Coordinates of C-alpha atoms in Angstrom, one line a residue:
M215 CA 113.2 -93.1 95.2
A216 CA 116.4 -95.1 95.4
K217 CA 114.4 -98.4 95.7
R218 CA 112.4 -97.6 92.6
I219 CA 115.6 -96.8 90.6
C220 CA 117.2 -100.0 91.8
F221 CA 114.1 -102.0 90.9
F222 CA 114.1 -100.8 87.3
V223 CA 117.9 -101.3 86.9
L224 CA 117.6 -104.9 88.3
Q225 CA 114.7 -105.6 86.0
L226 CA 116.6 -104.3 83.0
V227 CA 119.6 -106.5 83.8
L228 CA 117.4 -109.6 84.2
V229 CA 115.7 -109.0 80.9
L230 CA 119.0 -108.4 79.1
Y231 CA 120.5 -111.6 80.6
S232 CA 117.5 -113.8 79.7
Q233 CA 117.6 -112.6 76.1
I234 CA 121.3 -113.1 75.9
L235 CA 120.9 -116.8 77.0
Q236 CA 118.2 -117.3 74.3
S237 CA 120.4 -115.6 71.6
Q238 CA 123.5 -117.7 72.3
S239 CA 121.7 -120.8 71.2
H240 CA 121.4 -119.4 67.7
H241 CA 124.2 -116.9 67.3
K242 CA 127.8 -116.3 68.3
K243 CA 128.5 -115.9 72.0
I244 CA 127.4 -112.5 73.2
T245 CA 129.3 -110.7 75.8
L246 CA 128.5 -107.5 77.7
K247 CA 132.2 -106.5 77.6
D248 CA 133.7 -104.5 74.8
S249 CA 136.5 -106.3 72.9
I250 CA 138.7 -103.2 72.9
D251 CA 138.7 -101.8 76.5
G252 CA 136.9 -104.6 78.4
A253 CA 134.3 -102.1 79.7
I254 CA 130.5 -102.9 80.0
D255 CA 129.1 -102.4 76.5
L256 CA 125.8 -103.4 74.8
S257 CA 126.9 -103.0 71.2
D258 CA 127.0 -106.8 70.4
Y259 CA 123.8 -107.4 72.4
I260 CA 122.0 -104.8 70.2
I261 CA 123.4 -106.2 67.0
Y262 CA 123.1 -110.0 67.7
A263 CA 120.2 -110.4 70.1
N264 CA 117.6 -111.2 67.4
G265 CA 116.9 -107.5 66.9
F266 CA 114.7 -107.4 70.0
L267 CA 114.9 -105.3 73.1
V268 CA 112.6 -104.9 76.1
V269 CA 113.5 -101.7 77.9
P270 CA 112.0 -100.7 81.3
T271 CA 112.2 -96.9 81.5
L272 CA 111.8 -94.4 84.2
I273 CA 109.3 -91.6 83.6
T274 CA 110.7 -88.4 85.2
E275 CA 108.6 -85.6 83.7
P276 CA 107.4 -83.3 86.5
A277 CA 104.1 -82.6 84.7
L278 CA 103.3 -86.4 85.2
G279 CA 104.1 -86.6 88.8
G280 CA 107.9 -86.9 88.6
V281 CA 108.0 -90.6 89.1
G282 CA 106.7 -93.5 86.9
G283 CA 107.7 -96.3 84.7
A284 CA 107.3 -97.5 81.1
L285 CA 107.8 -100.9 79.4
V286 CA 109.0 -100.5 75.8
P287 CA 109.5 -103.7 73.8
V288 CA 111.3 -102.8 70.5
F289 CA 112.1 -104.8 67.4
L290 CA 115.2 -103.6 65.5
K291 CA 116.2 -104.3 62.0
K292 CA 119.7 -103.1 61.1
H293 CA 120.5 -101.9 57.5
A294 CA 124.0 -101.8 56.0
P295 CA 125.0 -98.5 54.3
I296 CA 124.5 -98.4 50.5
I297 CA 126.1 -96.7 47.6
D298 CA 123.6 -94.5 45.9
E299 CA 123.4 -93.5 42.2
N300 CA 125.8 -90.6 42.6
G301 CA 128.5 -92.9 44.1
K302 CA 128.2 -91.7 47.7
K303 CA 127.7 -93.9 50.7
R304 CA 124.3 -93.4 52.2
R305 CA 123.6 -94.3 55.9
I306 CA 120.3 -96.2 56.5
N307 CA 118.9 -95.9 60.0
P308 CA 117.6 -99.1 61.6
D309 CA 113.9 -99.9 61.3
M310 CA 112.2 -99.9 64.7
T311 CA 108.8 -101.4 65.6
G312 CA 107.7 -101.1 69.2
A313 CA 105.0 -100.7 71.9
L314 CA 104.7 -98.6 75.0
A315 CA 102.9 -99.1 78.3
M316 CA 103.3 -96.3 80.9
Y317 CA 102.1 -95.5 84.4
T318 CA 103.1 -92.6 86.6
A319 CA 102.8 -91.4 90.2
N320 CA 99.9 -89.0 89.5
K321 CA 97.9 -92.0 88.0
S322 CA 98.5 -91.1 84.4
W323 CA 98.7 -94.1 82.0
L324 CA 99.3 -94.5 78.3
A325 CA 99.5 -97.4 75.9
G326 CA 100.6 -97.2 72.2
G327 CA 102.7 -98.5 69.4
F328 CA 105.1 -97.1 66.8
R329 CA 106.9 -97.9 63.6
V330 CA 110.0 -96.0 62.3
G331 CA 111.5 -97.2 59.1
T332 CA 112.9 -96.6 55.6
F333 CA 111.7 -97.6 52.2
I334 CA 115.3 -97.9 50.8
K335 CA 114.8 -97.9 47.1
P336 CA 112.4 -94.8 46.9
R337 CA 114.4 -93.2 49.7
I338 CA 111.5 -92.5 52.0
N339 CA 111.8 -92.3 55.8
Y340 CA 108.5 -92.7 57.6
K341 CA 107.0 -92.7 61.1
I342 CA 103.7 -94.1 62.3
M343 CA 102.6 -93.7 65.9
A344 CA 99.3 -94.4 67.7
A345 CA 98.4 -94.2 71.4
Y346 CA 95.5 -94.0 73.9
G347 CA 95.8 -92.9 77.5
H348 CA 94.4 -91.1 80.6
L349 CA 96.7 -88.3 81.5
N350 CA 96.5 -86.0 84.5
L351 CA 98.0 -82.7 83.6
S352 CA 98.1 -79.1 85.0
F353 CA 97.7 -75.9 83.1
Y354 CA 98.0 -72.4 84.5
E355 CA 96.3 -69.0 84.2
T356 CA 97.7 -65.7 85.5
L357 CA 95.0 -64.0 87.6
P358 CA 95.0 -60.4 88.9
F359 CA 96.3 -60.2 92.5
K360 CA 96.6 -64.0 92.7
G361 CA 99.4 -64.7 90.2
D362 CA 99.6 -68.0 88.4
Q363 CA 96.7 -70.4 89.4
E364 CA 96.9 -74.1 88.7
F365 CA 94.1 -76.0 87.1
K366 CA 94.2 -79.8 87.0
F367 CA 92.7 -81.7 84.0
N368 CA 92.2 -85.4 83.2
F369 CA 92.6 -86.1 79.5
K370 CA 91.2 -89.3 77.9
S371 CA 92.9 -89.1 74.5
A372 CA 93.5 -91.1 71.4
S373 CA 96.1 -90.0 68.8
V374 CA 97.6 -91.1 65.5
Y375 CA 100.6 -89.5 63.8
V376 CA 102.1 -90.2 60.4
Q377 CA 105.1 -88.7 58.6
A378 CA 106.9 -89.6 55.4
L379 CA 110.0 -87.7 54.3
K380 CA 111.5 -88.1 50.8
E381 CA 115.3 -87.8 50.7
F382 CA 116.8 -85.4 48.1
R383 CA 119.8 -86.2 45.9
N384 CA 121.9 -85.0 48.9
F385 CA 120.4 -87.5 51.4
K386 CA 121.0 -85.2 54.3
W387 CA 118.0 -83.2 53.0
S388 CA 114.5 -84.6 53.1
A389 CA 110.9 -83.3 53.0
G390 CA 107.4 -84.6 52.9
P391 CA 103.9 -84.6 54.4
Q392 CA 102.7 -85.3 57.9
Y393 CA 99.3 -85.8 59.6
L394 CA 98.1 -85.8 63.2
F395 CA 94.7 -86.8 64.6
L396 CA 93.8 -86.3 68.3
N397 CA 90.5 -87.0 70.0
S398 CA 90.2 -85.8 73.6
D399 CA 87.6 -86.0 76.4
I400 CA 88.6 -83.6 79.2
T401 CA 87.3 -83.3 82.7
L402 CA 88.1 -81.0 85.7
P403 CA 87.7 -81.7 89.4
N404 CA 84.8 -79.2 89.4
D405 CA 82.5 -77.4 87.0
N406 CA 84.3 -74.0 87.1
L407 CA 86.0 -73.6 83.8
P408 CA 89.1 -71.3 83.7
N409 CA 88.9 -68.4 81.3
F410 CA 91.3 -70.1 78.8
V411 CA 89.0 -73.2 78.4
T412 CA 85.8 -73.3 76.3
E413 CA 83.0 -75.8 76.3
K414 CA 84.2 -77.0 72.9
D415 CA 87.6 -77.9 74.4
L416 CA 86.1 -80.5 76.7
K417 CA 85.2 -83.0 74.0
S418 CA 86.8 -82.4 70.6
S419 CA 88.8 -83.7 67.7
V420 CA 91.8 -82.1 66.1
S421 CA 92.8 -83.1 62.6
Q422 CA 96.0 -81.6 61.3
L423 CA 97.7 -81.9 57.9
G424 CA 101.1 -80.4 57.2
G425 CA 104.6 -80.8 55.9
A426 CA 108.2 -80.8 57.0
I427 CA 111.7 -80.2 55.7
Q428 CA 114.8 -81.4 57.4
F429 CA 118.6 -81.3 57.1
D430 CA 120.5 -83.8 59.2
G431 CA 124.3 -83.6 59.1
R432 CA 125.0 -85.1 62.6
D433 CA 127.6 -87.8 62.8
N434 CA 125.1 -90.1 64.5
V435 CA 121.5 -90.0 65.7
F436 CA 122.0 -91.0 69.3
T437 CA 124.8 -88.9 70.9
P438 CA 126.4 -86.6 68.3
D439 CA 129.9 -85.3 68.6
K440 CA 129.6 -82.9 65.6
G441 CA 127.2 -81.8 63.0
V442 CA 123.9 -79.8 62.6
R443 CA 120.3 -80.8 62.4
F444 CA 117.7 -78.3 61.1
Q445 CA 113.9 -78.9 60.8
S446 CA 111.0 -76.7 60.0
D447 CA 107.4 -78.0 59.8
F448 CA 103.8 -76.8 59.8
F449 CA 100.3 -78.0 60.5
W450 CA 97.0 -76.8 59.2
S451 CA 93.8 -77.7 61.0
N452 CA 90.3 -77.2 59.5
S453 CA 86.8 -78.6 59.4
A454 CA 87.5 -79.6 55.8
I455 CA 89.7 -82.4 57.1
G456 CA 87.5 -83.3 60.1
S457 CA 88.8 -80.9 62.8
D458 CA 86.8 -78.9 65.3
Y459 CA 89.4 -76.1 65.1
S460 CA 90.7 -73.9 62.4
Y461 CA 94.3 -72.7 62.9
W462 CA 97.9 -73.0 61.7
R463 CA 101.0 -74.0 63.6
L464 CA 104.7 -73.5 62.6
N465 CA 107.7 -75.2 64.4
Y466 CA 111.4 -74.7 63.7
S467 CA 114.5 -76.0 65.4
L468 CA 118.3 -75.9 64.9
I469 CA 120.6 -78.2 66.9
G470 CA 124.3 -78.2 66.5
Y471 CA 127.4 -79.9 68.0
Y472 CA 131.1 -78.9 67.8
P473 CA 134.1 -80.6 69.3
I474 CA 136.1 -77.8 71.1
T475 CA 138.8 -80.4 72.0
K476 CA 138.9 -84.2 71.7
K477 CA 137.2 -84.5 75.1
I478 CA 135.0 -81.4 75.2
I479 CA 131.9 -81.3 73.0
A480 CA 129.7 -78.1 72.9
G481 CA 126.1 -78.1 71.8
I482 CA 123.6 -75.4 71.1
R483 CA 119.9 -75.6 70.5
F484 CA 117.4 -73.0 69.2
E485 CA 113.7 -73.8 68.9
G486 CA 110.5 -71.9 68.3
A487 CA 106.8 -72.3 67.6
Q488 CA 103.9 -70.1 66.5
V489 CA 100.2 -70.6 66.2
L490 CA 97.7 -68.5 64.2
N491 CA 94.0 -68.2 64.9
D492 CA 92.4 -70.3 67.7
P493 CA 93.9 -73.7 68.7
P494 CA 92.7 -75.7 71.7
F495 CA 94.4 -74.6 74.9
Y496 CA 96.4 -77.8 75.3
L497 CA 98.0 -77.5 71.9
K498 CA 99.4 -74.0 72.4
P499 CA 103.2 -73.9 72.3
S500 CA 104.9 -74.3 75.6
I501 CA 108.5 -73.9 76.8
N502 CA 110.5 -77.1 76.5
L503 CA 113.5 -77.0 78.9
R504 CA 114.9 -79.4 81.4
G505 CA 113.5 -78.5 84.9
V506 CA 110.4 -76.9 83.5
P507 CA 107.2 -79.0 83.6
A508 CA 105.6 -79.6 80.2
G509 CA 102.8 -77.1 79.5
R510 CA 103.8 -74.9 82.5
Y511 CA 104.5 -71.7 80.4
Q512 CA 102.3 -71.3 77.3
G513 CA 101.6 -68.7 74.7
N514 CA 100.8 -68.2 71.0
A515 CA 104.5 -68.3 70.4
T516 CA 107.6 -69.6 72.1
L517 CA 111.4 -69.1 71.8
V518 CA 113.9 -71.3 73.5
T519 CA 117.7 -71.6 73.5
E520 CA 119.9 -73.9 75.4
A521 CA 123.6 -74.7 75.5
E522 CA 125.4 -77.7 76.9
F523 CA 128.9 -79.0 77.3
R524 CA 130.0 -82.6 77.6
F525 CA 133.3 -83.3 79.3
D526 CA 134.7 -86.8 78.6
V527 CA 136.5 -87.1 81.9
Y528 CA 137.4 -90.7 82.4
K529 CA 137.3 -93.6 79.9
R530 CA 133.6 -93.9 79.0
W531 CA 132.3 -91.5 81.6
S532 CA 131.3 -87.9 80.9
V533 CA 130.0 -84.9 82.9
M534 CA 127.3 -82.6 81.5
L535 CA 126.8 -78.9 82.2
Y536 CA 123.9 -77.0 80.6
G537 CA 121.7 -74.0 80.8
G538 CA 119.1 -72.2 78.8
V539 CA 116.3 -69.6 78.6
G540 CA 112.9 -69.4 77.0
D541 CA 109.9 -67.1 76.6
A542 CA 106.2 -67.8 75.9
F543 CA 104.2 -64.8 74.7
D544 CA 101.0 -64.0 72.8
E545 CA 102.2 -61.1 70.7
W546 CA 105.7 -60.5 69.3
D547 CA 105.7 -57.0 70.7
N548 CA 105.6 -58.6 74.1
T549 CA 108.7 -60.8 73.6
F550 CA 110.9 -60.8 76.8
N551 CA 108.6 -58.2 78.5
K552 CA 108.0 -60.4 81.5
S553 CA 110.2 -62.7 83.5
I554 CA 112.3 -65.1 81.4
T555 CA 112.0 -68.8 82.1
Y556 CA 115.4 -70.3 82.7
N557 CA 117.1 -73.6 83.6
Y558 CA 120.5 -74.9 84.5
G559 CA 121.9 -78.2 85.7
S560 CA 124.4 -81.0 85.4
G561 CA 124.5 -84.7 84.8
F562 CA 126.5 -87.6 83.6
R563 CA 126.8 -90.0 80.7
Y564 CA 128.2 -93.5 80.1
L565 CA 129.1 -94.8 76.6
I566 CA 126.9 -97.8 76.8
A567 CA 127.2 -98.9 73.1
R568 CA 130.5 -97.9 71.5
K569 CA 129.7 -99.2 68.0
F570 CA 126.6 -97.0 68.0
K571 CA 128.1 -94.0 69.8
L572 CA 125.2 -94.3 72.2
R573 CA 125.5 -92.8 75.7
M574 CA 123.1 -93.1 78.6
G575 CA 122.9 -91.3 81.9
M576 CA 120.9 -88.9 84.1
D577 CA 120.4 -85.1 84.3
I578 CA 119.4 -83.0 87.3
A579 CA 117.9 -79.6 86.3
K580 CA 116.7 -76.5 88.1
G581 CA 113.9 -74.4 86.6
P582 CA 112.3 -71.2 88.0
E583 CA 110.2 -73.2 90.5
Q584 CA 111.6 -76.7 91.2
W585 CA 114.3 -79.3 90.7
A586 CA 113.7 -82.2 88.3
Y587 CA 115.7 -85.2 87.2
Y588 CA 115.7 -87.0 83.8
V589 CA 117.0 -90.4 82.6
V590 CA 118.6 -89.7 79.3
F591 CA 118.9 -92.3 76.4
G592 CA 121.2 -90.9 73.7
S593 CA 120.7 -87.2 74.1
N594 CA 118.2 -84.9 75.8
W595 CA 117.9 -83.2 72.4
M596 CA 117.4 -86.5 70.4
R597 CA 114.9 -85.7 67.6

């Protein structure tokens, strides 16, 4: 494991160094040291290196084998804040265009691309994402006298997602439509289907049309020190829009940060999801907590809460402590009737780009069944 981590870190350093050499022939001299404290800092590199980054990334999701890598080339276009018609300064997030190539220890792979940007004059923030991959994932069924039994699936899936949010007069509020299309071809190691899988699930298309409303009052999008973000969205799936399934899904989340002292930042997260009618088994809500494999605990509804504390202990270095609980259930009458899923853990952060308030580090988390580790860019709750 240590050799793999060192390989990716070395590769990242070499990529950064080569790009810096190219940029210096056209721009001011770029340094990896901050002008204020002399510490290692990527702010000037992000701003002046032609808006282009190639980021090798560790994949640490337990559901995908726990070890893997991804190569993510990203083009960045920075926007200066503008003064809108009511005389207030409006922050414009940078445009990002990128690609993704991923391979993990359980032989899952994925390739895709994305575009996140802003139409400044009409005040529309948009996202476009597309991907195709072969993913090896496990799902579970509780059987009498046997407990939870694991079933391994191979997904050959293609997906497209589009969202466009129009900002209100108060630019912290925005709302708009979204659409998801997912085509999947699923196989099992044998012909014995578990009870939660139907023949239709093995080769199907999901077409979902919906909408979202969002409030974002955080002081930055990467590693907030204060502020609140709320979002609620829904999806409707029906044969009228080309779907093999007919159901509804509602998602809602609230994430907040509060500085207890100058060096202690508290965070709280509440999230939930609900499906109505009969979705495919792989799109049922599942508990999303560090240390809990994706898709491990599913139901028609989920509730999750997690708290974390960041202690800025020495210069740019911080220590994280966090813990949370979640429940997945089919009926609201059964909420918290069975064992609650939990997590706890610790980690560290380094302020890698001061001008962006961007921190990076690693978390180690314990769930009900196993330990897991996560490389964190910005925040584990970055949305």
